[in-house]
Structures are given as structure tokens and as C-alpha cells.
PDB file of C-alpha atoms in Angstrom:
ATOM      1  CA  UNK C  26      11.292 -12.363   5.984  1.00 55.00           C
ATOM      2  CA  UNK C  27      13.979 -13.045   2.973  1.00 75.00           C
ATOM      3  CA  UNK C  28      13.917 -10.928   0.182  1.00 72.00           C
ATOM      4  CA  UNK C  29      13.550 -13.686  -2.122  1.00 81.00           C
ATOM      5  CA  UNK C  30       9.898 -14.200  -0.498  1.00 85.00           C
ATOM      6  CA  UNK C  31       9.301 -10.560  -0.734  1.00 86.00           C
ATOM      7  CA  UNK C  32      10.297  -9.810  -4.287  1.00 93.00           C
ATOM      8  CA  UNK C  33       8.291  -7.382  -5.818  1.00 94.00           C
ATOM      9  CA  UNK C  34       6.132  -8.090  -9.351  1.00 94.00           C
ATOM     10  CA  UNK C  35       8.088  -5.875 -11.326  1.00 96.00           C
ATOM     11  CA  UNK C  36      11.161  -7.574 -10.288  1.00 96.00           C
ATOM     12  CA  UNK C  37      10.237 -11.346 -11.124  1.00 95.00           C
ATOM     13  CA  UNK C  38       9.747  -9.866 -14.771  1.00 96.00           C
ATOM     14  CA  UNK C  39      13.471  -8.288 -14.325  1.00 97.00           C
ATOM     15  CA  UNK C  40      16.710  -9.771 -15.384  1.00 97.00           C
ATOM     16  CA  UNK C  41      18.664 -12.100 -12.383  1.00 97.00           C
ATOM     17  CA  UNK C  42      21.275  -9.019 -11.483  1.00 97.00           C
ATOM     18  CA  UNK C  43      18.270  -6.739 -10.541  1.00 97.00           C
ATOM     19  CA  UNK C  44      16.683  -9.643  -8.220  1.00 97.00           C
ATOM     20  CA  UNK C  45      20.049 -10.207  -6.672  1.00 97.00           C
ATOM     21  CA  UNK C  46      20.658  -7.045  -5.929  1.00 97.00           C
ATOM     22  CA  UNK C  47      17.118  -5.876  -4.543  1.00 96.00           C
ATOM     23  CA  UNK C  48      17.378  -9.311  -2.514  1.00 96.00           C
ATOM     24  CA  UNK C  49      20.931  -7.970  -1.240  1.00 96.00           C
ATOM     25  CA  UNK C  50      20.139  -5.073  -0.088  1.00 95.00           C
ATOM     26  CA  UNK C  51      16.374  -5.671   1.566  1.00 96.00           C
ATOM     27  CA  UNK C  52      17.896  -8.473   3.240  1.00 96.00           C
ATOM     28  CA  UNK C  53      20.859  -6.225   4.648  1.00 96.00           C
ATOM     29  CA  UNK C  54      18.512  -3.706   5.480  1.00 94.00           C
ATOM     30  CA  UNK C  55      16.584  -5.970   7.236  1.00 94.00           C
ATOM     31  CA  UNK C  56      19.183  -6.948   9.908  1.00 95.00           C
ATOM     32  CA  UNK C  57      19.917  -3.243  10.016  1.00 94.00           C
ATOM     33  CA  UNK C  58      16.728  -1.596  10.285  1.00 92.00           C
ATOM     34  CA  UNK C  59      13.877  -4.252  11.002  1.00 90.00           C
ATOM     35  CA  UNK C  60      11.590  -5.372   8.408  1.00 91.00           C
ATOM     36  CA  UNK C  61       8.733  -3.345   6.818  1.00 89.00           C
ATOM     37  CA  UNK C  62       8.817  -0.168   4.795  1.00 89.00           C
ATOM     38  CA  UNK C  63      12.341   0.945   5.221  1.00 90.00           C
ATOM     39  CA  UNK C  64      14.280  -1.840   4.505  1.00 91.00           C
ATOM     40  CA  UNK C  65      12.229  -1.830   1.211  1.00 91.00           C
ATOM     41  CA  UNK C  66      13.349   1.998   0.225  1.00 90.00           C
ATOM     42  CA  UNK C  67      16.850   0.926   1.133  1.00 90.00           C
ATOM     43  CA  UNK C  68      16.586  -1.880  -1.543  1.00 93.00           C
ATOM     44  CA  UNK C  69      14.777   0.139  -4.116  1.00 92.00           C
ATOM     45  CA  UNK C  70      17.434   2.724  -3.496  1.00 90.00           C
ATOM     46  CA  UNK C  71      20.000  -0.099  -4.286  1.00 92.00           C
ATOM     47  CA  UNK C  72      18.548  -1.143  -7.181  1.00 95.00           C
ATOM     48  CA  UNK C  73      18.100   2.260  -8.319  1.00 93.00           C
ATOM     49  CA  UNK C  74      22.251   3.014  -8.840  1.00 94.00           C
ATOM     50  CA  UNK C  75      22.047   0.062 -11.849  1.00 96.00           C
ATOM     51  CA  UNK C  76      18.952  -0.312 -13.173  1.00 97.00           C
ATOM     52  CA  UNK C  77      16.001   1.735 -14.067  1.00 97.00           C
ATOM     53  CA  UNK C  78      12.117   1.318 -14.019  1.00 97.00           C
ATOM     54  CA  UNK C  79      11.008   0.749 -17.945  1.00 97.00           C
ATOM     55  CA  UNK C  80       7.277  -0.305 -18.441  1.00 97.00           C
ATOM     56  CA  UNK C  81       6.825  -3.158 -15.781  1.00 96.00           C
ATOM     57  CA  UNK C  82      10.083  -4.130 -15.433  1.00 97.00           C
ATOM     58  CA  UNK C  83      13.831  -2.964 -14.385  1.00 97.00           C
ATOM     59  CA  UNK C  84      16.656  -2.645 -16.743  1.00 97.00           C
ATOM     60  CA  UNK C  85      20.590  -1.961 -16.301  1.00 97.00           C
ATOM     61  CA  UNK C  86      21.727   1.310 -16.985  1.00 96.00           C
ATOM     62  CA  UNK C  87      24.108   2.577 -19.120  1.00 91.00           C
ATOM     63  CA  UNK C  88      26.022   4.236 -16.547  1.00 90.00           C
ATOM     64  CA  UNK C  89      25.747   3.829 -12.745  1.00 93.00           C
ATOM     65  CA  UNK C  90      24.757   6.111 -10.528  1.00 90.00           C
ATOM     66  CA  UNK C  91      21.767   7.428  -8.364  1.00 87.00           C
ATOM     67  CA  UNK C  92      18.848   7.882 -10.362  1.00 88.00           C
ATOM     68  CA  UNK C  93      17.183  10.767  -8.316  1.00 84.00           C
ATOM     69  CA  UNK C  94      17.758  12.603  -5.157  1.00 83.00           C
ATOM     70  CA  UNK C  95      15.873   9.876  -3.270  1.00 80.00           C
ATOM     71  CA  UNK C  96      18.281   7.534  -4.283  1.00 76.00           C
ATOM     72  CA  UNK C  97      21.324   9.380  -3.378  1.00 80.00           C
ATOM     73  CA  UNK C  98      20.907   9.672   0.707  1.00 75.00           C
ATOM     74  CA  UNK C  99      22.151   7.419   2.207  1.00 67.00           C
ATOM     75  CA  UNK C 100      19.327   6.295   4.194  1.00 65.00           C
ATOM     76  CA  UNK C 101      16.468   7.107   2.167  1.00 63.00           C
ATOM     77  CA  UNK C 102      12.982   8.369   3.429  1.00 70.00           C
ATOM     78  CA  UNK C 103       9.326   8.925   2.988  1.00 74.00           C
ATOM     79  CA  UNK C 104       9.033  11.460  -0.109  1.00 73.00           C
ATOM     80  CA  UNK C 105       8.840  11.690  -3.526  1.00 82.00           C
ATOM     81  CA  UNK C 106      11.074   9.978  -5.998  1.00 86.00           C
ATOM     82  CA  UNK C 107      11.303   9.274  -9.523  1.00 91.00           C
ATOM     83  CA  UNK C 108       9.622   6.188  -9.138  1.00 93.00           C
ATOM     84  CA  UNK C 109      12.698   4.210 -10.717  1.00 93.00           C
ATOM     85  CA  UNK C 110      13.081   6.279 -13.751  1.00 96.00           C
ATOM     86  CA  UNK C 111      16.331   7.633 -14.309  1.00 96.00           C
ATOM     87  CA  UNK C 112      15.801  11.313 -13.958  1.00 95.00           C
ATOM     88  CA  UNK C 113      20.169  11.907 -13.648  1.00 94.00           C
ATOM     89  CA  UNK C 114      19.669  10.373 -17.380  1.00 95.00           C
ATOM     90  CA  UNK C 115      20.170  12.679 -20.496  1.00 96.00           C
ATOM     91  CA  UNK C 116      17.054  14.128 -22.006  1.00 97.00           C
ATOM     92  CA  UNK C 117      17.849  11.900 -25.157  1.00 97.00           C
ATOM     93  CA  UNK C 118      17.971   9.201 -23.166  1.00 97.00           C
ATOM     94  CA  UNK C 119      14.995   9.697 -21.938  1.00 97.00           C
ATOM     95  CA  UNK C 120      13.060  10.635 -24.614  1.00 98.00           C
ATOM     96  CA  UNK C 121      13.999   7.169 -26.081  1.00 98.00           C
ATOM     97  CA  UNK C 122      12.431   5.596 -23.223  1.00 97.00           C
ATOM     98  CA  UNK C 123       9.565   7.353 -24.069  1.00 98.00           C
ATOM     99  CA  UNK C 124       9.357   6.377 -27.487  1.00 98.00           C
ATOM    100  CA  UNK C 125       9.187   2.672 -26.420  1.00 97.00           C
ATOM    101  CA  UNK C 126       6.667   3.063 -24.078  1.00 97.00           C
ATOM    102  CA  UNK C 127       4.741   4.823 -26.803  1.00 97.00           C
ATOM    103  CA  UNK C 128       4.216   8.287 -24.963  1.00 98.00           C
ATOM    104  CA  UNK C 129       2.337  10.518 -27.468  1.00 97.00           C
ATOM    105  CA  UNK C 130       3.590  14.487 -27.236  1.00 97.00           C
ATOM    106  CA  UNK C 131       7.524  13.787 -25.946  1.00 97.00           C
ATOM    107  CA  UNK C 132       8.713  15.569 -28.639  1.00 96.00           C
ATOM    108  CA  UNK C 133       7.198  18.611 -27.399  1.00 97.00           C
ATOM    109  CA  UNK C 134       8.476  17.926 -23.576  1.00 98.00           C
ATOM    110  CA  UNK C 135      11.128  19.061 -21.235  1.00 97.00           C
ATOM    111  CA  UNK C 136      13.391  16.672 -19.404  1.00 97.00           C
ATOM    112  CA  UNK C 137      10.649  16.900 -16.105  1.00 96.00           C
ATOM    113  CA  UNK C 138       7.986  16.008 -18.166  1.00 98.00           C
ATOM    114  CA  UNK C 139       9.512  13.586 -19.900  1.00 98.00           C
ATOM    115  CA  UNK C 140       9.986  12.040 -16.318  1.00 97.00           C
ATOM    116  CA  UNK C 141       6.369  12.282 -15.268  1.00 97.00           C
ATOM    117  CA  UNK C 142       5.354  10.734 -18.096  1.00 98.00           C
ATOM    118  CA  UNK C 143       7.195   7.391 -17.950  1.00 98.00           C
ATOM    119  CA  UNK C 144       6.365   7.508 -14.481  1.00 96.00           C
ATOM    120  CA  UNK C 145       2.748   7.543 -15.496  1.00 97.00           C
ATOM    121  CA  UNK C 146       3.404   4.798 -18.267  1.00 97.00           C
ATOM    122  CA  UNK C 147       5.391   2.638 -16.035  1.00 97.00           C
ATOM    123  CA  UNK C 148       2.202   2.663 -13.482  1.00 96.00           C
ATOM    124  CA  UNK C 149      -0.111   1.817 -16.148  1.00 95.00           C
ATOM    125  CA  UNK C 150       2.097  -1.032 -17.295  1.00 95.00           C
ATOM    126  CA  UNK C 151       2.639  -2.184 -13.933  1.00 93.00           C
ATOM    127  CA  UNK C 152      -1.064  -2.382 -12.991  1.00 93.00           C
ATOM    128  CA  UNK C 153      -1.555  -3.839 -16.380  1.00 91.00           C
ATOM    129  CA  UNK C 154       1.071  -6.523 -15.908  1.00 84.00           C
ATOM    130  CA  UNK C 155      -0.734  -7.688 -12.795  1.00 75.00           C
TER     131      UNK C 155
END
């Protein structure tokens, strides 16, 4: 099935680069792989080198680049990942992204738990969003 059919929520409340490119790469990965669960970690794994996961939707990044180790194989698998946030990204950087998802306490957190908790608030805006 095309990407385009398969575009994910969070993605048809993201700018036109981030559909393109998720579209790209499941669609690639696709002909490669089959459809079903891997060709969609290939395209989140796409996506992931520009854009980042920010409340319930994706946004460029300042700099490109994998955002987590997930991101960076080359065939990604089954695991955990950083759920779209950019965990390469400076602790400043992140704790802005905290600030406009509202996260009470970042100023007391370390760059990990800065991570988990715009994971957290990205699920909550997701599900919220729905």
C-alpha cells in the first residue's frame, strides 16, 4: 500500500517536507522489504535525520543527523528509541522543547530525563490530538 494511504496522524499535522519524506522512504522500503512493520521503522528512521517529534507533530531540525541510536543503523529494528525526540540534540535544546510543551521540573533534569519527558508529553499530545 502507498505511503500516502498509510500516513501516520502525527504526520498529516506535519509540514509537506516531513510527509514527503516519510512517504519516500516507506514506499522504498516497501519494494525492499515487504509491507508491514519494517518498512514503517525504515521511514520513521528517515524522517528521524530532519525532523523531530514535538507535541503531536514533526518539525525540521536545526541540524541533520540521526536522532538516536535507533535511527542510526542502517536497517533499524525492534527496540527502544527516542520516540522521535532528538536525543543527539544539546541539553539547551532540549530543555527548550520542554518549555513549550509545558513540562513542569526541567530545570531540575538531566539531558535523559529531559528526553523521557517529552517523550511522555509527545504521547499525551498525540493521544490527545486524536
Amino acid at each position: 500500500m502507498p505511503g500516502k494511504q498509510e500516513l501516520p496522524s502525527t504526520l498529516e499535522r506535519s509540514p509537506k517536507k516531513a510527509q514527503e519524506t516519510w512517504i519516500k522512504a516507506h514506499d522504498a522500503a516497501v519494494q525492499t522489504y515487504g509491507e508491514g512493520e519494517r518498512a514503517h521503522r525504515t521511514a520513521f528512521s528517515a524522517l528521524k535525520h530532519s525532523f523531530e517529534k514535538v507535541g503531536d507533530h514533526w518539525e525540521p531540525k536545526a541540524k541533520k543527523g540521526p536522532s538516536d541510536a535507533q535511527a542510526a543503523r542502517s536497517t533499524p529494528e525492534e527496540g527502544n528509541t527516542a520516540e522521535g525526540v532528538d536525543a543527539n540534540a544539546s541539553k539547551a535544546h532540549l530543555y527548550k522543547v520542554a518549555a513549550r510543551l509545558g513540562i513542569e521540573g526541567r530545570s531540575k533534569m538531566d539531558k535523559s530525563q529531559l528526553v523521557e519527558a517529552i517523550k511522555k508529553a509527545n504521547r499525551r499530545a498525540t493521544a490527545k490530538a486524536r
